[in-house]
Amino acid sequence: MFAAISNVFTTIYQRLVIWSEGLIALLYLISMGIVALFSGGIGSFFLKPGTQRRVFAFLRAFWPNISLSKVLMKCYENTGTAIVTRRQDCLDVLNRNEDFEVVYGTRMRQLTEGDNFFLGMQPGWDYTRDTSAMRLAARMTDVSEIVLPRASELAHNILADSPGKIDIVPALTLEVPWDMTQRYFGVGGEREKMQKWTTSLFWYLFQDLGADKQGGATALGHAAELREYLDAAIAERKVTPTETPDILNRCLALQSSDTPGMSDLGIRNNLLGLLIGAIPTISKASCIALDELLKRPEALASARKAALEDDDDLLAQHIWEALRFNPFNPVIYRRAIHDTVIAPNSLRQRKIRKGQIVFAANFSACFDRSEIIAPNEFRTDRPWSDYIIWGYGMHKCFGDAINKAVIPAILKPVLAQKNLRRAAGAKGQIDTGTSGFPQHFHIEFDR
């Protein structure tokens, strides 16, 4: 009886806190939004992670699930827009593959000029065939045996050769994942071209929400160049085989044993998909995690201590927590296959119409006080399950294990430096240029 009464009061208190946070967030948005409006910076104001976090705090408190007839996403066919902000509802949407589908297939077929890539597939034979085959080619043991040792060595050498300052994007955060595609994937190609191709194609698949015609044409041109390169690389490897334990060689070995999905075209399309998800994602996540730590002197000092003491688990915890406050992608989207509901039998229940795009706000989910302990605190003792960094469920990023290993390896020698700091002025901020992905980020340290 006492426990039941206690739970009631706990629930009431939690609800009051959520409402209070929502009201405080609204007041902040109004006051700072007015300042930004009159200074001409309203657009950049709403792009800031801190602003978005407060928007989600308000929505979680007073309007947790939104269903609109207005079409906001132009790049994939849809009948309207829904936004889901509570953690339980976000995970529910991402788990219900029978109700909510991934939408990337149409553009993925444009990039491959034919077949889909498993990232854009619903559950079924094609998805099982391709993911199973690629798991045989990209083995889990490769991360600790091949990928991580090389990434750690290369990142350490790059920092060791830096004279107290470095532009980490071209010199480090793009270099390490490109090196991985060259040595481990077996299809790195020309570095600058591969970095340009993969960044352009990632943007086209996942971030071109407004369906920019010029950007789309550029991306399709880059896709044609990447296809041509991969076709030539596969043909050349078949003529002049090597013994390197890379993904391309393993795919060709699977082909020789008549593994389904491992035709030359199948290999090319799977490699194209893997490349798109490797270089730009690792580079951007590394940059924004470091940027977030540089905003927090105590967390930065703690991360440096972990790096110097080779406490890799604790170091990684700092990075994941930084990405919780500034995620790689603040939302993950799906499309309703048919009419359905979210949060059934609750006050926040909403009907979702067939064809609506549903934005599952993973950024918001990671700050949902009803399930995340002390969400507004920067803590390094959170379980991995608190984070939704690389997606969730069946369509969690295929390279999740690689990302979890390589990003800390890239940042470890950086964070170990003495008096780590931003370069002065604009150079010390992440410069995304026109791509939306980091192009430059200058930092300094003492030797």
CSV table of C-alpha atoms in Angstrom, one decimal:
chain,number,residue,atom,x,y,z
A,1,MET,CA,0.0,0.0,0.0
A,2,PHE,CA,2.8,2.4,1.0
A,3,ALA,CA,4.7,1.6,-2.2
A,4,ALA,CA,1.6,2.3,-4.4
A,5,ILE,CA,1.0,5.6,-2.7
A,6,SER,CA,4.7,6.5,-3.1
A,7,ASN,CA,4.6,5.6,-6.8
A,8,VAL,CA,1.6,7.9,-7.3
A,9,PHE,CA,3.4,10.9,-5.6
A,10,THR,CA,6.6,10.1,-7.6
A,11,THR,CA,4.6,10.1,-10.9
A,12,ILE,CA,2.9,13.4,-10.0
A,13,TYR,CA,6.2,15.0,-9.1
A,14,GLN,CA,7.8,13.8,-12.3
A,15,ARG,CA,4.9,15.2,-14.3
A,16,LEU,CA,5.2,18.6,-12.6
A,17,VAL,CA,9.0,18.7,-13.3
A,18,ILE,CA,8.3,17.9,-17.0
A,19,TRP,CA,5.7,20.6,-17.2
A,20,SER,CA,8.0,23.1,-15.5
A,21,GLU,CA,10.9,22.2,-17.9
A,22,GLY,CA,8.5,22.7,-20.8
A,23,LEU,CA,7.4,26.2,-19.6
A,24,ILE,CA,11.0,27.3,-18.9
A,25,ALA,CA,11.9,26.0,-22.4
A,26,LEU,CA,9.1,28.0,-23.9
A,27,LEU,CA,10.1,31.2,-22.1
A,28,TYR,CA,13.7,30.7,-23.3
A,29,LEU,CA,12.5,30.2,-26.9
A,30,ILE,CA,10.3,33.3,-26.9
A,31,SER,CA,12.9,35.6,-25.3
A,32,MET,CA,16.0,34.4,-27.2
A,33,GLY,CA,13.9,33.9,-30.4
A,34,ILE,CA,12.9,37.6,-30.3
A,35,VAL,CA,16.6,38.6,-29.9
A,36,ALA,CA,17.6,36.3,-32.8
A,37,LEU,CA,14.8,37.7,-34.9
A,38,PHE,CA,15.8,41.3,-34.5
A,39,SER,CA,19.5,40.5,-35.0
A,40,GLY,CA,18.8,38.6,-38.2
A,41,GLY,CA,19.8,35.2,-36.9
A,42,ILE,CA,16.6,33.4,-36.4
A,43,GLY,CA,17.5,30.6,-38.8
A,44,SER,CA,20.8,29.8,-37.1
A,45,PHE,CA,19.1,30.1,-33.7
A,46,PHE,CA,16.8,27.2,-34.4
A,47,LEU,CA,19.7,25.1,-35.9
A,48,LYS,CA,21.5,25.2,-32.6
A,49,PRO,CA,21.4,21.9,-30.6
A,50,GLY,CA,20.5,23.9,-27.4
A,51,THR,CA,17.5,25.5,-29.1
A,52,GLN,CA,16.3,22.2,-30.5
A,53,ARG,CA,16.7,20.5,-27.1
A,54,ARG,CA,14.3,23.2,-25.6
A,55,VAL,CA,11.8,22.8,-28.5
A,56,PHE,CA,11.7,19.1,-27.7
A,57,ALA,CA,11.4,19.7,-24.0
A,58,PHE,CA,8.3,21.9,-24.7
A,59,LEU,CA,6.8,19.3,-27.1
A,60,ARG,CA,7.4,16.4,-24.7
A,61,ALA,CA,5.5,18.3,-21.9
A,62,PHE,CA,2.5,19.7,-23.8
A,63,TRP,CA,2.4,18.2,-27.4
A,64,PRO,CA,4.3,15.0,-27.4
A,65,ASN,CA,2.9,13.6,-30.6
A,66,ILE,CA,2.0,15.8,-33.6
A,67,SER,CA,0.1,14.7,-36.7
A,68,LEU,CA,-0.2,17.2,-39.6
A,69,SER,CA,-1.6,17.0,-43.1
A,70,LYS,CA,1.2,19.4,-44.3
A,71,VAL,CA,4.0,17.8,-46.4
A,72,LEU,CA,7.3,19.0,-45.0
A,73,MET,CA,9.6,16.5,-46.6
A,74,LYS,CA,9.9,16.9,-50.4
A,75,CYS,CA,12.5,14.2,-51.3
A,76,TYR,CA,10.4,11.2,-50.6
A,77,GLU,CA,6.7,10.7,-51.5
A,78,ASN,CA,4.4,11.2,-48.5
A,79,THR,CA,0.9,12.4,-47.4
A,80,GLY,CA,1.8,14.5,-44.4
A,81,THR,CA,4.0,14.8,-41.3
A,82,ALA,CA,4.0,13.4,-37.8
A,83,ILE,CA,6.5,14.2,-35.0
A,84,VAL,CA,7.1,11.8,-32.1
A,85,THR,CA,9.1,13.1,-29.1
A,86,ARG,CA,8.6,10.7,-26.2
A,87,ARG,CA,11.2,7.9,-25.9
A,88,GLN,CA,8.7,5.1,-25.6
A,89,ASP,CA,6.9,6.3,-28.7
A,90,CYS,CA,10.1,6.9,-30.7
A,91,LEU,CA,11.3,3.3,-30.1
A,92,ASP,CA,7.9,2.0,-30.8
A,93,VAL,CA,7.9,3.6,-34.3
A,94,LEU,CA,11.4,2.4,-35.1
A,95,ASN,CA,10.5,-1.2,-34.0
A,96,ARG,CA,7.2,-1.5,-35.9
A,97,ASN,CA,8.5,-2.5,-39.3
A,98,GLU,CA,5.1,-3.8,-40.2
A,99,ASP,CA,3.5,-0.3,-39.7
A,100,PHE,CA,6.4,2.1,-40.5
A,101,GLU,CA,8.8,1.6,-43.5
A,102,VAL,CA,12.1,3.0,-44.4
A,103,VAL,CA,11.8,5.3,-47.4
A,104,TYR,CA,15.3,5.4,-48.9
A,105,GLY,CA,14.7,2.8,-51.5
A,106,THR,CA,13.7,5.1,-54.4
A,107,ARG,CA,16.8,7.2,-54.1
A,108,MET,CA,19.0,4.2,-53.4
A,109,ARG,CA,17.9,2.7,-56.7
A,110,GLN,CA,18.8,6.0,-58.4
A,111,LEU,CA,22.3,5.9,-57.0
A,112,THR,CA,22.9,2.2,-58.0
A,113,GLU,CA,21.0,2.7,-61.3
A,114,GLY,CA,18.9,-0.3,-60.5
A,115,ASP,CA,18.8,-2.4,-57.3
A,116,ASN,CA,18.1,-1.3,-53.8
A,117,PHE,CA,20.6,-1.5,-50.9
A,118,PHE,CA,19.5,-3.2,-47.7
A,119,LEU,CA,19.4,0.1,-45.8
A,120,GLY,CA,16.3,0.9,-47.9
A,121,MET,CA,14.6,-2.5,-47.7
A,122,GLN,CA,11.8,-3.8,-45.6
A,123,PRO,CA,12.1,-7.2,-43.8
A,124,GLY,CA,12.1,-10.0,-46.4
A,125,TRP,CA,14.3,-12.3,-48.5
A,126,ASP,CA,16.3,-9.6,-50.2
A,127,TYR,CA,17.1,-7.9,-46.8
A,128,THR,CA,18.0,-11.2,-45.2
A,129,ARG,CA,20.1,-12.3,-48.2
A,130,ASP,CA,22.2,-9.1,-48.4
A,131,THR,CA,22.7,-8.4,-44.7
A,132,SER,CA,23.7,-12.1,-44.1
A,133,ALA,CA,26.1,-12.1,-46.9
A,134,MET,CA,27.7,-8.8,-45.9
A,135,ARG,CA,28.0,-10.1,-42.3
A,136,LEU,CA,30.2,-12.9,-43.7
A,137,ALA,CA,32.3,-10.4,-45.6
A,138,ALA,CA,32.5,-7.8,-42.8
A,139,ARG,CA,33.0,-9.9,-39.7
A,140,MET,CA,32.5,-8.7,-36.2
A,141,THR,CA,36.0,-9.8,-35.2
A,142,ASP,CA,37.5,-7.5,-37.8
A,143,VAL,CA,36.8,-4.5,-35.7
A,144,SER,CA,39.2,-5.5,-32.9
A,145,GLU,CA,41.7,-7.4,-35.2
A,146,ILE,CA,41.9,-5.1,-38.2
A,147,VAL,CA,40.0,-1.8,-38.0
A,148,LEU,CA,40.7,-0.5,-34.5
A,149,PRO,CA,44.5,-1.2,-34.4
A,150,ARG,CA,45.0,0.6,-37.7
A,151,ALA,CA,42.7,3.6,-36.8
A,152,SER,CA,44.5,4.0,-33.5
A,153,GLU,CA,48.0,3.8,-35.1
A,154,LEU,CA,47.1,6.3,-37.8
A,155,ALA,CA,45.4,8.8,-35.5
A,156,HIS,CA,48.3,8.7,-33.1
A,157,ASN,CA,50.9,9.2,-35.9
A,158,ILE,CA,48.9,12.2,-37.3
A,159,LEU,CA,48.8,13.9,-33.9
A,160,ALA,CA,52.4,13.1,-33.2
A,161,ASP,CA,53.4,14.8,-36.4
A,162,SER,CA,51.3,17.9,-35.7
A,163,PRO,CA,53.2,21.0,-34.5
A,164,GLY,CA,50.8,22.1,-31.8
A,165,LYS,CA,47.9,22.9,-34.2
A,166,ILE,CA,45.9,20.9,-36.7
A,167,ASP,CA,42.8,21.3,-39.0
A,168,ILE,CA,41.3,18.0,-37.9
A,169,VAL,CA,38.9,17.5,-40.7
A,170,PRO,CA,41.1,17.0,-43.7
A,171,ALA,CA,44.1,15.8,-41.6
A,172,LEU,CA,42.4,13.4,-39.2
A,173,THR,CA,38.6,12.8,-39.2
A,174,LEU,CA,38.4,12.3,-43.0
A,175,GLU,CA,41.8,10.7,-43.3
A,176,VAL,CA,41.2,7.8,-40.8
A,177,PRO,CA,37.9,6.6,-42.2
A,178,TRP,CA,39.1,7.0,-45.8
A,179,ASP,CA,42.2,4.9,-44.9
A,180,MET,CA,39.8,2.2,-43.6
A,181,THR,CA,37.9,2.1,-46.9
A,182,GLN,CA,41.2,1.7,-48.7
A,183,ARG,CA,42.7,-0.9,-46.5
A,184,TYR,CA,39.7,-2.8,-45.0
A,185,PHE,CA,36.9,-2.2,-47.6
A,186,GLY,CA,39.5,-2.6,-50.4
A,187,VAL,CA,37.9,0.2,-52.5
A,188,GLY,CA,39.2,3.5,-51.1
A,189,GLY,CA,40.0,5.0,-54.5
A,190,GLU,CA,41.4,8.5,-54.8
A,191,ARG,CA,41.0,10.1,-51.4
A,192,GLU,CA,39.5,13.5,-52.2
A,193,LYS,CA,37.2,12.0,-54.8
A,194,MET,CA,35.9,9.3,-52.4
A,195,GLN,CA,35.3,11.9,-49.7
A,196,LYS,CA,33.5,14.1,-52.1
A,197,TRP,CA,31.4,11.3,-53.5
A,198,THR,CA,30.3,9.7,-50.2
A,199,THR,CA,29.5,13.1,-48.6
A,200,SER,CA,27.4,14.1,-51.6
A,201,LEU,CA,25.5,10.8,-51.7
A,202,PHE,CA,24.9,10.7,-47.9
A,203,TRP,CA,23.4,14.1,-48.1
A,204,TYR,CA,21.2,13.1,-51.1
A,205,LEU,CA,19.8,10.0,-49.3
A,206,PHE,CA,19.3,11.4,-45.8
A,207,GLN,CA,19.4,15.1,-45.6
A,208,ASP,CA,18.1,16.6,-48.8
A,209,LEU,CA,14.6,17.0,-47.3
A,210,GLY,CA,13.8,19.9,-49.6
A,211,ALA,CA,14.6,18.0,-52.8
A,212,ASP,CA,17.2,20.5,-54.0
A,213,LYS,CA,17.3,20.0,-57.8
A,214,GLN,CA,20.9,21.3,-58.3
A,215,GLY,CA,22.2,19.3,-55.4
A,216,GLY,CA,20.4,16.2,-56.6
A,217,ALA,CA,21.8,16.5,-60.0
A,218,THR,CA,25.3,16.8,-58.6
A,219,ALA,CA,24.8,13.8,-56.3
A,220,LEU,CA,23.6,11.6,-59.2
A,221,GLY,CA,26.6,12.6,-61.2
A,222,HIS,CA,28.8,11.6,-58.3
A,223,ALA,CA,26.9,8.3,-58.0
A,224,ALA,CA,27.7,7.6,-61.7
A,225,GLU,CA,31.4,8.2,-61.0
A,226,LEU,CA,31.4,6.0,-57.9
A,227,ARG,CA,29.7,3.2,-59.8
A,228,GLU,CA,32.2,3.4,-62.6
A,229,TYR,CA,35.1,3.3,-60.1
A,230,LEU,CA,33.6,0.3,-58.2
A,231,ASP,CA,32.9,-1.7,-61.3
A,232,ALA,CA,36.5,-1.1,-62.4
A,233,ALA,CA,37.9,-2.0,-59.0
A,234,ILE,CA,35.9,-5.3,-58.9
A,235,ALA,CA,37.0,-6.2,-62.4
A,236,GLU,CA,40.6,-5.4,-61.7
A,237,ARG,CA,40.6,-7.4,-58.4
A,238,LYS,CA,39.2,-10.5,-60.3
A,239,VAL,CA,42.0,-10.2,-62.8
A,240,THR,CA,44.8,-9.6,-60.3
A,241,PRO,CA,43.6,-11.2,-57.0
A,242,THR,CA,45.3,-10.4,-53.7
A,243,GLU,CA,45.4,-12.2,-50.3
A,244,THR,CA,44.4,-9.1,-48.3
A,245,PRO,CA,41.6,-9.9,-45.8
A,246,ASP,CA,39.5,-7.0,-47.0
A,247,ILE,CA,35.8,-6.9,-47.7
A,248,LEU,CA,36.1,-6.9,-51.5
A,249,ASN,CA,38.2,-10.1,-51.4
A,250,ARG,CA,35.7,-11.8,-49.1
A,251,CYS,CA,32.8,-10.8,-51.3
A,252,LEU,CA,34.6,-12.3,-54.3
A,253,ALA,CA,35.2,-15.5,-52.3
A,254,LEU,CA,31.5,-15.7,-51.5
A,255,GLN,CA,30.7,-15.1,-55.2
A,256,SER,CA,32.9,-18.1,-56.1
A,257,SER,CA,30.9,-20.3,-53.8
A,258,ASP,CA,27.6,-19.1,-55.4
A,259,THR,CA,26.4,-17.2,-52.4
A,260,PRO,CA,23.1,-15.4,-53.3
A,261,GLY,CA,23.4,-11.7,-53.8
A,262,MET,CA,27.1,-11.8,-54.6
A,263,SER,CA,27.1,-11.1,-58.3
A,264,ASP,CA,29.4,-8.3,-59.5
A,265,LEU,CA,26.4,-6.0,-59.4
A,266,GLY,CA,25.4,-7.1,-56.0
A,267,ILE,CA,28.9,-6.6,-54.6
A,268,ARG,CA,29.1,-3.2,-56.2
A,269,ASN,CA,25.8,-2.0,-54.8
A,270,ASN,CA,26.6,-3.3,-51.3
A,271,LEU,CA,30.0,-1.6,-51.3
A,272,LEU,CA,28.5,1.6,-52.5
A,273,GLY,CA,26.1,1.6,-49.6
A,274,LEU,CA,28.8,0.8,-47.1
A,275,LEU,CA,31.0,3.6,-48.4
A,276,ILE,CA,28.2,6.2,-48.2
A,277,GLY,CA,27.8,5.3,-44.5
A,278,ALA,CA,31.4,5.3,-43.5
A,279,ILE,CA,33.5,8.4,-44.3
A,280,PRO,CA,31.1,11.4,-43.8
A,281,THR,CA,29.4,9.9,-40.7
A,282,ILE,CA,32.5,9.1,-38.8
A,283,SER,CA,34.1,12.5,-39.6
A,284,LYS,CA,31.0,14.5,-38.6
A,285,ALA,CA,30.4,12.6,-35.4
A,286,SER,CA,34.0,13.0,-34.4
A,287,CYS,CA,33.9,16.7,-35.0
A,288,ILE,CA,30.7,17.4,-33.2
A,289,ALA,CA,31.7,15.3,-30.2
A,290,LEU,CA,35.0,17.2,-29.8
A,291,ASP,CA,33.1,20.5,-30.3
A,292,GLU,CA,30.7,19.6,-27.5
A,293,LEU,CA,33.5,18.6,-25.1
A,294,LEU,CA,35.4,21.8,-25.8
A,295,LYS,CA,32.3,23.6,-24.5
A,296,ARG,CA,32.6,21.8,-21.2
A,297,PRO,CA,36.0,22.3,-19.4
A,298,GLU,CA,35.3,19.8,-16.7
A,299,ALA,CA,34.2,17.1,-19.2
A,300,LEU,CA,37.2,17.9,-21.4
A,301,ALA,CA,39.6,17.5,-18.5
A,302,SER,CA,38.0,14.2,-17.5
A,303,ALA,CA,38.2,13.0,-21.1
A,304,ARG,CA,41.9,13.9,-21.2
A,305,LYS,CA,42.6,12.0,-18.0
A,306,ALA,CA,40.8,8.9,-19.4
A,307,ALA,CA,42.9,9.2,-22.6
A,308,LEU,CA,46.2,9.5,-20.8
A,309,GLU,CA,45.3,6.6,-18.5
A,310,ASP,CA,44.2,4.4,-21.5
A,311,ASP,CA,40.8,4.1,-19.9
A,312,ASP,CA,39.1,3.6,-23.3
A,313,ASP,CA,35.7,2.7,-22.0
A,314,LEU,CA,35.5,5.9,-19.9
A,315,LEU,CA,36.9,7.9,-22.8
A,316,ALA,CA,34.2,6.5,-25.1
A,317,GLN,CA,31.5,7.3,-22.5
A,318,HIS,CA,32.5,11.0,-22.8
A,319,ILE,CA,32.1,10.9,-26.5
A,320,TRP,CA,28.7,9.2,-26.5
A,321,GLU,CA,27.5,11.7,-23.9
A,322,ALA,CA,28.7,14.6,-26.0
A,323,LEU,CA,26.8,13.1,-29.0
A,324,ARG,CA,23.7,12.9,-26.8
A,325,PHE,CA,23.8,16.7,-26.4
A,326,ASN,CA,24.6,17.2,-30.1
A,327,PRO,CA,23.5,14.2,-32.1
A,328,PHE,CA,24.6,13.3,-35.6
A,329,ASN,CA,21.0,13.3,-36.7
A,330,PRO,CA,18.3,14.7,-34.3
A,331,VAL,CA,15.5,12.7,-36.0
A,332,ILE,CA,15.0,9.3,-37.7
A,333,TYR,CA,12.2,9.2,-40.2
A,334,ARG,CA,9.8,6.4,-41.3
A,335,ARG,CA,6.7,6.3,-43.5
A,336,ALA,CA,3.3,4.9,-42.4
A,337,ILE,CA,2.5,1.8,-44.5
A,338,HIS,CA,-1.2,2.1,-43.6
A,339,ASP,CA,-3.5,3.9,-41.2
A,340,THR,CA,-2.3,3.2,-37.6
A,341,VAL,CA,-1.9,4.9,-34.2
A,342,ILE,CA,1.0,5.7,-31.9
A,343,ALA,CA,0.8,5.7,-28.1
A,344,PRO,CA,-2.5,3.8,-28.2
A,345,ASN,CA,-4.8,4.0,-25.1
A,346,SER,CA,-3.0,7.0,-23.7
A,347,LEU,CA,-3.7,10.7,-23.6
A,348,ARG,CA,-1.0,11.3,-26.3
A,349,GLN,CA,-2.5,8.8,-28.7
A,350,ARG,CA,-2.4,10.0,-32.3
A,351,LYS,CA,-3.8,8.6,-35.6
A,352,ILE,CA,-1.2,8.3,-38.3
A,353,ARG,CA,-2.5,8.2,-41.9
A,354,LYS,CA,-1.1,6.0,-44.6
A,355,GLY,CA,1.8,7.7,-46.3
A,356,GLN,CA,2.6,10.1,-43.5
A,357,ILE,CA,6.3,10.7,-42.8
A,358,VAL,CA,6.9,10.1,-39.1
A,359,PHE,CA,9.9,11.9,-37.5
A,360,ALA,CA,11.0,9.9,-34.5
A,361,ALA,CA,13.0,12.5,-32.6
A,362,ASN,CA,15.8,10.4,-31.2
A,363,PHE,CA,17.4,13.7,-29.8
A,364,SER,CA,14.3,14.2,-27.8
A,365,ALA,CA,14.1,10.6,-26.7
A,366,CYS,CA,17.5,10.8,-25.1
A,367,PHE,CA,16.3,13.7,-22.8
A,368,ASP,CA,13.0,12.1,-21.9
A,369,ARG,CA,12.9,12.4,-18.1
A,370,SER,CA,10.4,9.6,-17.7
A,371,GLU,CA,13.0,7.1,-18.8
A,372,ILE,CA,16.4,8.9,-18.7
A,373,ILE,CA,18.0,9.7,-15.3
A,374,ALA,CA,19.0,13.3,-14.8
A,375,PRO,CA,18.7,14.0,-18.5
A,376,ASN,CA,20.1,17.5,-18.5
A,377,GLU,CA,23.3,16.5,-16.7
A,378,PHE,CA,26.5,15.5,-18.6
A,379,ARG,CA,27.2,12.1,-17.1
A,380,THR,CA,29.6,9.3,-18.1
A,381,ASP,CA,27.9,6.4,-16.3
A,382,ARG,CA,24.9,6.0,-18.6
A,383,PRO,CA,24.2,2.5,-20.1
A,384,TRP,CA,24.6,2.3,-23.8
A,385,SER,CA,20.9,1.6,-24.1
A,386,ASP,CA,20.2,5.2,-23.2
A,387,TYR,CA,21.7,6.4,-26.5
A,388,ILE,CA,20.2,6.3,-30.0
A,389,ILE,CA,23.1,7.5,-32.0
A,390,TRP,CA,23.2,5.2,-35.0
A,391,GLY,CA,19.5,4.4,-35.3
A,392,TYR,CA,17.5,1.6,-33.7
A,393,GLY,CA,16.1,-1.7,-34.4
A,394,MET,CA,16.4,-3.6,-37.7
A,395,HIS,CA,17.8,-0.6,-39.5
A,396,LYS,CA,20.4,0.4,-37.0
A,397,CYS,CA,23.6,1.5,-38.9
A,398,PHE,CA,25.3,-1.6,-40.4
A,399,GLY,CA,28.7,-0.1,-39.3
A,400,ASP,CA,27.6,0.5,-35.7
A,401,ALA,CA,30.4,-1.6,-34.2
A,402,ILE,CA,33.0,0.2,-36.5
A,403,ASN,CA,31.7,3.6,-35.4
A,404,LYS,CA,31.9,2.7,-31.8
A,405,ALA,CA,35.5,1.7,-32.2
A,406,VAL,CA,36.9,4.2,-34.7
A,407,ILE,CA,35.5,7.5,-33.4
A,408,PRO,CA,37.1,7.1,-29.9
A,409,ALA,CA,40.3,6.0,-31.6
A,410,ILE,CA,40.3,9.2,-33.7
A,411,LEU,CA,39.7,11.4,-30.8
A,412,LYS,CA,41.9,9.7,-28.1
A,413,PRO,CA,45.2,11.3,-29.2
A,414,VAL,CA,43.5,14.6,-29.7
A,415,LEU,CA,42.0,14.6,-26.2
A,416,ALA,CA,45.3,13.6,-24.7
A,417,GLN,CA,47.0,16.8,-25.8
A,418,LYS,CA,47.9,19.4,-23.2
A,419,ASN,CA,45.9,22.6,-23.1
A,420,LEU,CA,43.7,21.5,-26.0
A,421,ARG,CA,41.7,24.5,-27.3
A,422,ARG,CA,40.0,26.0,-30.3
A,423,ALA,CA,42.0,28.1,-32.7
A,424,ALA,CA,41.2,31.8,-32.5
A,425,GLY,CA,38.1,33.2,-34.2
A,426,ALA,CA,36.1,31.5,-36.9
A,427,LYS,CA,38.8,28.9,-37.5
A,428,GLY,CA,38.1,27.4,-34.1
A,429,GLN,CA,34.5,26.6,-35.0
A,430,ILE,CA,33.3,23.8,-37.3
A,431,ASP,CA,33.1,25.1,-40.8
A,432,THR,CA,30.5,23.0,-42.8
A,433,GLY,CA,30.9,25.0,-46.0
A,434,THR,CA,27.9,24.4,-48.3
A,435,SER,CA,27.8,20.6,-47.7
A,436,GLY,CA,26.4,20.5,-44.2
A,437,PHE,CA,29.3,18.3,-43.2
A,438,PRO,CA,32.5,19.5,-41.5
A,439,GLN,CA,35.1,20.8,-43.9
A,440,HIS,CA,37.5,22.5,-41.4
A,441,PHE,CA,37.9,22.6,-37.6
A,442,HIS,CA,41.2,24.1,-36.3
A,443,ILE,CA,42.4,23.2,-32.9
A,444,GLU,CA,45.6,24.0,-31.0
A,445,PHE,CA,47.5,22.5,-28.1
A,446,ASP,CA,50.8,22.8,-26.2
A,447,ARG,CA,53.8,20.7,-27.0
